[in-house]
């Protein structure tokens, strides 16, 4: 099964998917990653008592840090936060990133989590929410056919990498490779 966090990773660099799924390499994670994990833990603790009034969404149940998988869709992952409403579900992500607007790879990843919950609860899924740590601004993202198509295209590409079992080409530039945990294993880089 494909972990949904690899959707975002694939768009950063497809080789990360290869290293992650097809090798036993233990990558070295930069300090930013552990800071991100700490931020997630804090947000999870806070979310237990939050009412999310600012979102203006009537919900019946909150999902917090729960693992889901769907064999038919071939995806799995831990959902950080989701609101289960009467007729729909709304996945939410708090990201430890400075950003003025949602990155498309974050949107695709969140679509994957929404898809998992929507299939589990058999409810509609029309909106996802992302909040970035720099200003805690909330972005409500309508789910469009393009997001859906791009998600499944990415899944096909990831499945192809697994099937080929060959290190894929990458167009990652110096900036990306410089912050990548697998830099020591890419012989054709800097
Ligand atoms: S070092 Fe560069 S090419 Fe290699 S996996 Fe990382 S981002 Fe991709």
GROMACS .gro file of N, CA and C in nm, residues 13-122:
model
  330
   13UNK      N    1   1.046   1.519  -0.534
   13UNK     CA    2   1.141   1.445  -0.617
   13UNK      C    3   1.099   1.298  -0.621
   14UNK      N    4   1.076   1.241  -0.741
   14UNK     CA    5   1.030   1.101  -0.749
   14UNK      C    6   1.129   1.001  -0.691
   15UNK      N    7   1.256   1.039  -0.683
   15UNK     CA    8   1.355   0.945  -0.627
   15UNK      C    9   1.329   0.916  -0.480
   16UNK      N   10   1.271   1.012  -0.408
   16UNK     CA   11   1.243   0.990  -0.266
   16UNK      C   12   1.145   0.874  -0.250
   17UNK      N   13   1.050   0.864  -0.344
   17UNK     CA   14   0.956   0.753  -0.342
   17UNK      C   15   1.031   0.621  -0.359
   18UNK      N   16   1.124   0.619  -0.454
   18UNK     CA   17   1.203   0.498  -0.478
   18UNK      C   18   1.281   0.459  -0.352
   19UNK      N   19   1.354   0.555  -0.295
   19UNK     CA   20   1.434   0.525  -0.175
   19UNK      C   21   1.346   0.475  -0.062
   20UNK      N   22   1.231   0.539  -0.049
   20UNK     CA   23   1.141   0.508   0.061
   20UNK      C   24   1.077   0.371   0.048
   21UNK      N   25   1.032   0.336  -0.071
   21UNK     CA   26   0.956   0.212  -0.087
   21UNK      C   27   1.040   0.092  -0.129
   22UNK      N   28   1.155   0.118  -0.190
   22UNK     CA   29   1.227   0.006  -0.250
   22UNK      C   30   1.368  -0.016  -0.194
   23UNK      N   31   1.407   0.059  -0.094
   23UNK     CA   32   1.539   0.038  -0.033
   23UNK      C   33   1.525   0.036   0.120
   24UNK      N   34   1.633  -0.006   0.185
   24UNK     CA   35   1.635  -0.003   0.332
   24UNK      C   36   1.716   0.114   0.385
   25UNK      N   37   1.742   0.211   0.299
   25UNK     CA   38   1.824   0.325   0.341
   25UNK      C   39   1.756   0.401   0.456
   26UNK      N   40   1.836   0.430   0.557
   26UNK     CA   41   1.785   0.511   0.669
   26UNK      C   42   1.834   0.654   0.646
   27UNK      N   43   1.747   0.743   0.604
   27UNK     CA   44   1.791   0.878   0.571
   27UNK      C   45   1.825   0.961   0.695
   28UNK      N   46   1.908   1.061   0.673
   28UNK     CA   47   1.939   1.155   0.782
   28UNK      C   48   1.842   1.273   0.769
   29UNK      N   49   1.758   1.291   0.872
   29UNK     CA   50   1.660   1.400   0.864
   29UNK      C   51   1.716   1.528   0.925
   30UNK      N   52   1.700   1.641   0.854
   30UNK     CA   53   1.748   1.768   0.909
   30UNK      C   54   1.665   1.812   1.029
   31UNK      N   55   1.720   1.908   1.105
   31UNK     CA   56   1.655   1.957   1.227
   31UNK      C   57   1.511   2.006   1.200
   32UNK      N   58   1.489   2.059   1.080
   32UNK     CA   59   1.357   2.112   1.044
   32UNK      C   60   1.249   2.004   1.059
   33UNK      N   61   1.286   1.877   1.029
   33UNK     CA   62   1.189   1.769   1.035
   33UNK      C   63   1.148   1.743   1.180
   34UNK      N   64   1.248   1.739   1.273
   34UNK     CA   65   1.210   1.713   1.412
   34UNK      C   66   1.131   1.832   1.469
   35UNK      N   67   1.163   1.953   1.422
   35UNK     CA   68   1.083   2.068   1.466
   35UNK      C   69   0.939   2.053   1.417
   36UNK      N   70   0.925   2.005   1.294
   36UNK     CA   71   0.792   1.981   1.238
   36UNK      C   72   0.714   1.878   1.318
   37UNK      N   73   0.784   1.772   1.361
   37UNK     CA   74   0.718   1.668   1.441
   37UNK      C   75   0.673   1.723   1.576
   38UNK      N   76   0.761   1.805   1.637
   38UNK     CA   77   0.723   1.867   1.766
   38UNK      C   78   0.600   1.956   1.747
   39UNK      N   79   0.600   2.030   1.636
   39UNK     CA   80   0.487   2.120   1.607
   39UNK      C   81   0.358   2.039   1.593
   40UNK      N   82   0.367   1.923   1.525
   40UNK     CA   83   0.250   1.837   1.508
   40UNK      C   84   0.198   1.787   1.641
   41UNK      N   85   0.292   1.747   1.730
   41UNK     CA   86   0.251   1.696   1.862
   41UNK      C   87   0.178   1.804   1.941
   42UNK      N   88   0.232   1.928   1.934
   42UNK     CA   89   0.167   2.039   2.006
   42UNK      C   90   0.027   2.062   1.949
   43UNK      N   91   0.017   2.064   1.815
   43UNK     CA   92  -0.113   2.087   1.753
   43UNK      C   93  -0.211   1.976   1.790
   44UNK      N   94  -0.161   1.853   1.799
   44UNK     CA   95  -0.249   1.741   1.832
   44UNK      C   96  -0.305   1.758   1.975
   45UNK      N   97  -0.214   1.795   2.069
   45UNK     CA   98  -0.259   1.816   2.207
   45UNK      C   99  -0.362   1.928   2.214
   46UNK      N  100  -0.332   2.039   2.144
   46UNK     CA  101  -0.425   2.153   2.145
   46UNK      C  102  -0.559   2.116   2.083
   47UNK      N  103  -0.555   2.034   1.979
   47UNK     CA  104  -0.678   1.999   1.906
   47UNK      C  105  -0.776   1.922   1.992
   48UNK      N  106  -0.724   1.851   2.095
   48UNK     CA  107  -0.813   1.774   2.181
   48UNK      C  108  -0.914   1.864   2.252
   49UNK      N  109  -0.875   1.990   2.275
   49UNK     CA  110  -0.964   2.082   2.346
   49UNK      C  111  -1.022   2.191   2.256
   50UNK      N  112  -0.984   2.192   2.133
   50UNK     CA  113  -1.033   2.297   2.044
   50UNK      C  114  -1.178   2.272   2.001
   51UNK      N  115  -1.245   2.382   1.974
   51UNK     CA  116  -1.383   2.369   1.923
   51UNK      C  117  -1.390   2.409   1.775
   52UNK      N  118  -1.284   2.463   1.723
   52UNK     CA  119  -1.274   2.502   1.582
   52UNK      C  120  -1.386   2.597   1.539
   53UNK      N  121  -1.422   2.690   1.629
   53UNK     CA  122  -1.531   2.784   1.601
   53UNK      C  123  -1.500   2.867   1.477
   54UNK      N  124  -1.370   2.906   1.465
   54UNK     CA  125  -1.328   2.991   1.354
   54UNK      C  126  -1.360   2.929   1.218
   55UNK      N  127  -1.367   2.797   1.213
   55UNK     CA  128  -1.392   2.731   1.084
   55UNK      C  129  -1.539   2.740   1.042
   56UNK      N  130  -1.627   2.763   1.139
   56UNK     CA  131  -1.770   2.774   1.107
   56UNK      C  132  -1.828   2.645   1.051
   57UNK      N  133  -1.782   2.531   1.102
   57UNK     CA  134  -1.831   2.403   1.050
   57UNK      C  135  -1.900   2.327   1.164
   58UNK      N  136  -2.022   2.283   1.138
   58UNK     CA  137  -2.092   2.200   1.237
   58UNK      C  138  -2.047   2.055   1.221
   59UNK      N  139  -1.990   1.999   1.324
   59UNK     CA  140  -1.942   1.862   1.311
   59UNK      C  141  -1.991   1.777   1.429
   60UNK      N  142  -1.990   1.646   1.409
   60UNK     CA  143  -2.035   1.554   1.514
   60UNK      C  144  -1.919   1.485   1.584
   61UNK      N  145  -1.807   1.474   1.512
   61UNK     CA  146  -1.695   1.395   1.565
   61UNK      C  147  -1.563   1.450   1.512
   62UNK      N  148  -1.459   1.436   1.594
   62UNK     CA  149  -1.325   1.477   1.550
   62UNK      C  150  -1.237   1.353   1.539
   63UNK      N  151  -1.166   1.341   1.429
   63UNK     CA  152  -1.065   1.235   1.414
   63UNK      C  153  -0.930   1.298   1.444
   64UNK      N  154  -0.852   1.235   1.532
   64UNK     CA  155  -0.720   1.287   1.567
   64UNK      C  156  -0.615   1.179   1.556
   65UNK      N  157  -0.516   1.202   1.470
   65UNK     CA  158  -0.399   1.115   1.465
   65UNK      C  159  -0.436   0.966   1.457
   66UNK      N  160  -0.511   0.931   1.354
   66UNK     CA  161  -0.561   0.793   1.345
   66UNK      C  162  -0.521   0.732   1.210
   67UNK      N  163  -0.478   0.606   1.217
   67UNK     CA  164  -0.433   0.537   1.096
   67UNK      C  165  -0.552   0.477   1.020
   68UNK      N  166  -0.548   0.496   0.888
   68UNK     CA  167  -0.650   0.436   0.800
   68UNK      C  168  -0.580   0.370   0.683
   69UNK      N  169  -0.646   0.269   0.626
   69UNK     CA  170  -0.596   0.216   0.499
   69UNK      C  171  -0.714   0.171   0.414
   70UNK      N  172  -0.689   0.168   0.283
   70UNK     CA  173  -0.794   0.126   0.191
   70UNK      C  174  -0.728   0.040   0.083
   71UNK      N  175  -0.757  -0.089   0.090
   71UNK     CA  176  -0.690  -0.183   0.001
   71UNK      C  177  -0.726  -0.156  -0.145
   72UNK      N  178  -0.851  -0.125  -0.169
   72UNK     CA  179  -0.897  -0.103  -0.307
   72UNK      C  180  -0.825   0.018  -0.369
   73UNK      N  181  -0.811   0.124  -0.292
   73UNK     CA  182  -0.743   0.244  -0.344
   73UNK      C  183  -0.591   0.231  -0.336
   74UNK      N  184  -0.545   0.129  -0.261
   74UNK     CA  185  -0.401   0.105  -0.243
   74UNK      C  186  -0.331   0.220  -0.170
   75UNK      N  187  -0.401   0.283  -0.074
   75UNK     CA  188  -0.342   0.393   0.003
   75UNK      C  189  -0.360   0.370   0.153
   76UNK      N  190  -0.268   0.430   0.231
   76UNK     CA  191  -0.280   0.424   0.377
   76UNK      C  192  -0.216   0.551   0.434
   77UNK      N  193  -0.243   0.579   0.560
   77UNK     CA  194  -0.179   0.695   0.622
   77UNK      C  195  -0.245   0.734   0.752
   78UNK      N  196  -0.172   0.816   0.829
   78UNK     CA  197  -0.226   0.865   0.956
   78UNK      C  198  -0.290   1.001   0.932
   79UNK      N  199  -0.418   1.007   0.959
   79UNK     CA  200  -0.492   1.134   0.944
   79UNK      C  201  -0.469   1.217   1.070
   80UNK      N  202  -0.409   1.334   1.054
   80UNK     CA  203  -0.380   1.422   1.168
   80UNK      C  204  -0.508   1.470   1.235
   81UNK      N  205  -0.597   1.519   1.149
   81UNK     CA  206  -0.718   1.582   1.202
   81UNK      C  207  -0.825   1.584   1.094
   82UNK      N  208  -0.948   1.550   1.133
   82UNK     CA  209  -1.059   1.559   1.038
   82UNK      C  210  -1.188   1.580   1.116
   83UNK      N  211  -1.278   1.654   1.057
   83UNK     CA  212  -1.410   1.675   1.118
   83UNK      C  213  -1.511   1.587   1.045
   84UNK      N  214  -1.588   1.512   1.121
   84UNK     CA  215  -1.692   1.428   1.062
   84UNK      C  216  -1.825   1.499   1.085
   85UNK      N  217  -1.885   1.545   0.977
   85UNK     CA  218  -2.011   1.620   0.985
   85UNK      C  219  -2.126   1.528   0.946
   86UNK      N  220  -2.247   1.587   0.948
   86UNK     CA  221  -2.365   1.503   0.920
   86UNK      C  222  -2.356   1.440   0.781
   87UNK      N  223  -2.323   1.524   0.682
   87UNK     CA  224  -2.325   1.472   0.544
   87UNK      C  225  -2.189   1.469   0.477
   88UNK      N  226  -2.088   1.523   0.542
   88UNK     CA  227  -1.956   1.525   0.476
   88UNK      C  228  -1.843   1.514   0.578
   89UNK      N  229  -1.723   1.493   0.526
   89UNK     CA  230  -1.604   1.494   0.611
   89UNK      C  231  -1.513   1.608   0.563
   90UNK      N  232  -1.433   1.664   0.657
   90UNK     CA  233  -1.342   1.773   0.622
   90UNK      C  234  -1.204   1.743   0.682
   91UNK      N  235  -1.106   1.705   0.599
   91UNK     CA  236  -0.971   1.684   0.653
   91UNK      C  237  -0.899   1.817   0.675
   92UNK      N  238  -0.813   1.821   0.779
   92UNK     CA  239  -0.742   1.945   0.814
   92UNK      C  240  -0.595   1.913   0.837
   93UNK      N  241  -0.506   2.000   0.792
   93UNK     CA  242  -0.362   1.982   0.817
   93UNK      C  243  -0.305   2.110   0.876
   94UNK      N  244  -0.226   2.095   0.985
   94UNK     CA  245  -0.146   2.205   1.036
   94UNK      C  246  -0.003   2.180   0.992
   95UNK      N  247   0.052   2.269   0.912
   95UNK     CA  248   0.186   2.248   0.859
   95UNK      C  249   0.286   2.342   0.924
   96UNK      N  250   0.402   2.283   0.959
   96UNK     CA  251   0.510   2.364   1.017
   96UNK      C  252   0.594   2.421   0.902
   97UNK      N  253   0.533   2.513   0.830
   97UNK     CA  254   0.597   2.570   0.711
   97UNK      C  255   0.557   2.717   0.702
   98UNK      N  256   0.652   2.802   0.658
   98UNK     CA  257   0.618   2.941   0.629
   98UNK      C  258   0.565   2.947   0.486
   99UNK      N  259   0.440   2.980   0.471
   99UNK     CA  260   0.386   2.986   0.335
   99UNK      C  261   0.270   3.084   0.330
  100UNK      N  262   0.263   3.157   0.219
  100UNK     CA  263   0.155   3.256   0.206
  100UNK      C  264   0.030   3.192   0.145
  101UNK      N  265   0.049   3.081   0.074
  101UNK     CA  266  -0.068   3.013   0.017
  101UNK      C  267  -0.041   2.862   0.013
  102UNK      N  268  -0.146   2.783   0.003
  102UNK     CA  269  -0.127   2.637   0.007
  102UNK      C  270  -0.044   2.588  -0.111
  103UNK      N  271   0.052   2.502  -0.084
  103UNK     CA  272   0.129   2.444  -0.195
  103UNK      C  273   0.044   2.331  -0.255
  104UNK      N  274   0.058   2.313  -0.386
  104UNK     CA  275  -0.029   2.216  -0.454
  104UNK      C  276   0.000   2.073  -0.406
  105UNK      N  277   0.127   2.045  -0.372
  105UNK     CA  278   0.157   1.909  -0.325
  105UNK      C  279   0.093   1.883  -0.188
  106UNK      N  280   0.083   1.987  -0.105
  106UNK     CA  281   0.011   1.971   0.023
  106UNK      C  282  -0.137   1.944  -0.003
  107UNK      N  283  -0.191   2.013  -0.102
  107UNK     CA  284  -0.334   1.995  -0.135
  107UNK      C  285  -0.359   1.851  -0.181
  108UNK      N  286  -0.270   1.800  -0.267
  108UNK     CA  287  -0.287   1.663  -0.317
  108UNK      C  288  -0.278   1.562  -0.203
  109UNK      N  289  -0.184   1.586  -0.113
  109UNK     CA  290  -0.169   1.496   0.003
  109UNK      C  291  -0.295   1.497   0.089
  110UNK      N  292  -0.346   1.616   0.111
  110UNK     CA  293  -0.467   1.629   0.194
  110UNK      C  294  -0.587   1.564   0.125
  111UNK      N  295  -0.589   1.573  -0.008
  111UNK     CA  296  -0.695   1.504  -0.082
  111UNK      C  297  -0.691   1.354  -0.052
  112UNK      N  298  -0.570   1.298  -0.047
  112UNK     CA  299  -0.555   1.155  -0.018
  112UNK      C  300  -0.612   1.120   0.118
  113UNK      N  301  -0.582   1.201   0.220
  113UNK     CA  302  -0.636   1.173   0.354
  113UNK      C  303  -0.789   1.184   0.353
  114UNK      N  304  -0.839   1.286   0.283
  114UNK     CA  305  -0.984   1.304   0.275
  114UNK      C  306  -1.051   1.184   0.209
  115UNK      N  307  -0.986   1.134   0.104
  115UNK     CA  308  -1.039   1.019   0.032
  115UNK      C  309  -1.050   0.897   0.124
  116UNK      N  310  -0.946   0.876   0.204
  116UNK     CA  311  -0.946   0.764   0.299
  116UNK      C  312  -1.065   0.773   0.395
  117UNK      N  313  -1.084   0.892   0.453
  117UNK     CA  314  -1.191   0.906   0.554
  117UNK      C  315  -1.328   0.902   0.487
  118UNK      N  316  -1.337   0.967   0.371
  118UNK     CA  317  -1.465   0.970   0.299
  118UNK      C  318  -1.510   0.827   0.267
  119UNK      N  319  -1.416   0.742   0.226
  119UNK     CA  320  -1.451   0.603   0.195
  119UNK      C  321  -1.484   0.524   0.320
  120UNK      N  322  -1.417   0.556   0.430
  120UNK     CA  323  -1.444   0.484   0.556
  120UNK      C  324  -1.582   0.519   0.610
  121UNK      N  325  -1.615   0.650   0.610
  121UNK     CA  326  -1.741   0.696   0.670
  121UNK      C  327  -1.856   0.702   0.569
  122UNK      N  328  -1.822   0.675   0.440
  122UNK     CA  329  -1.924   0.680   0.333
  122UNK      C  330  -1.996   0.815   0.332
   0.00000   0.00000   0.00000
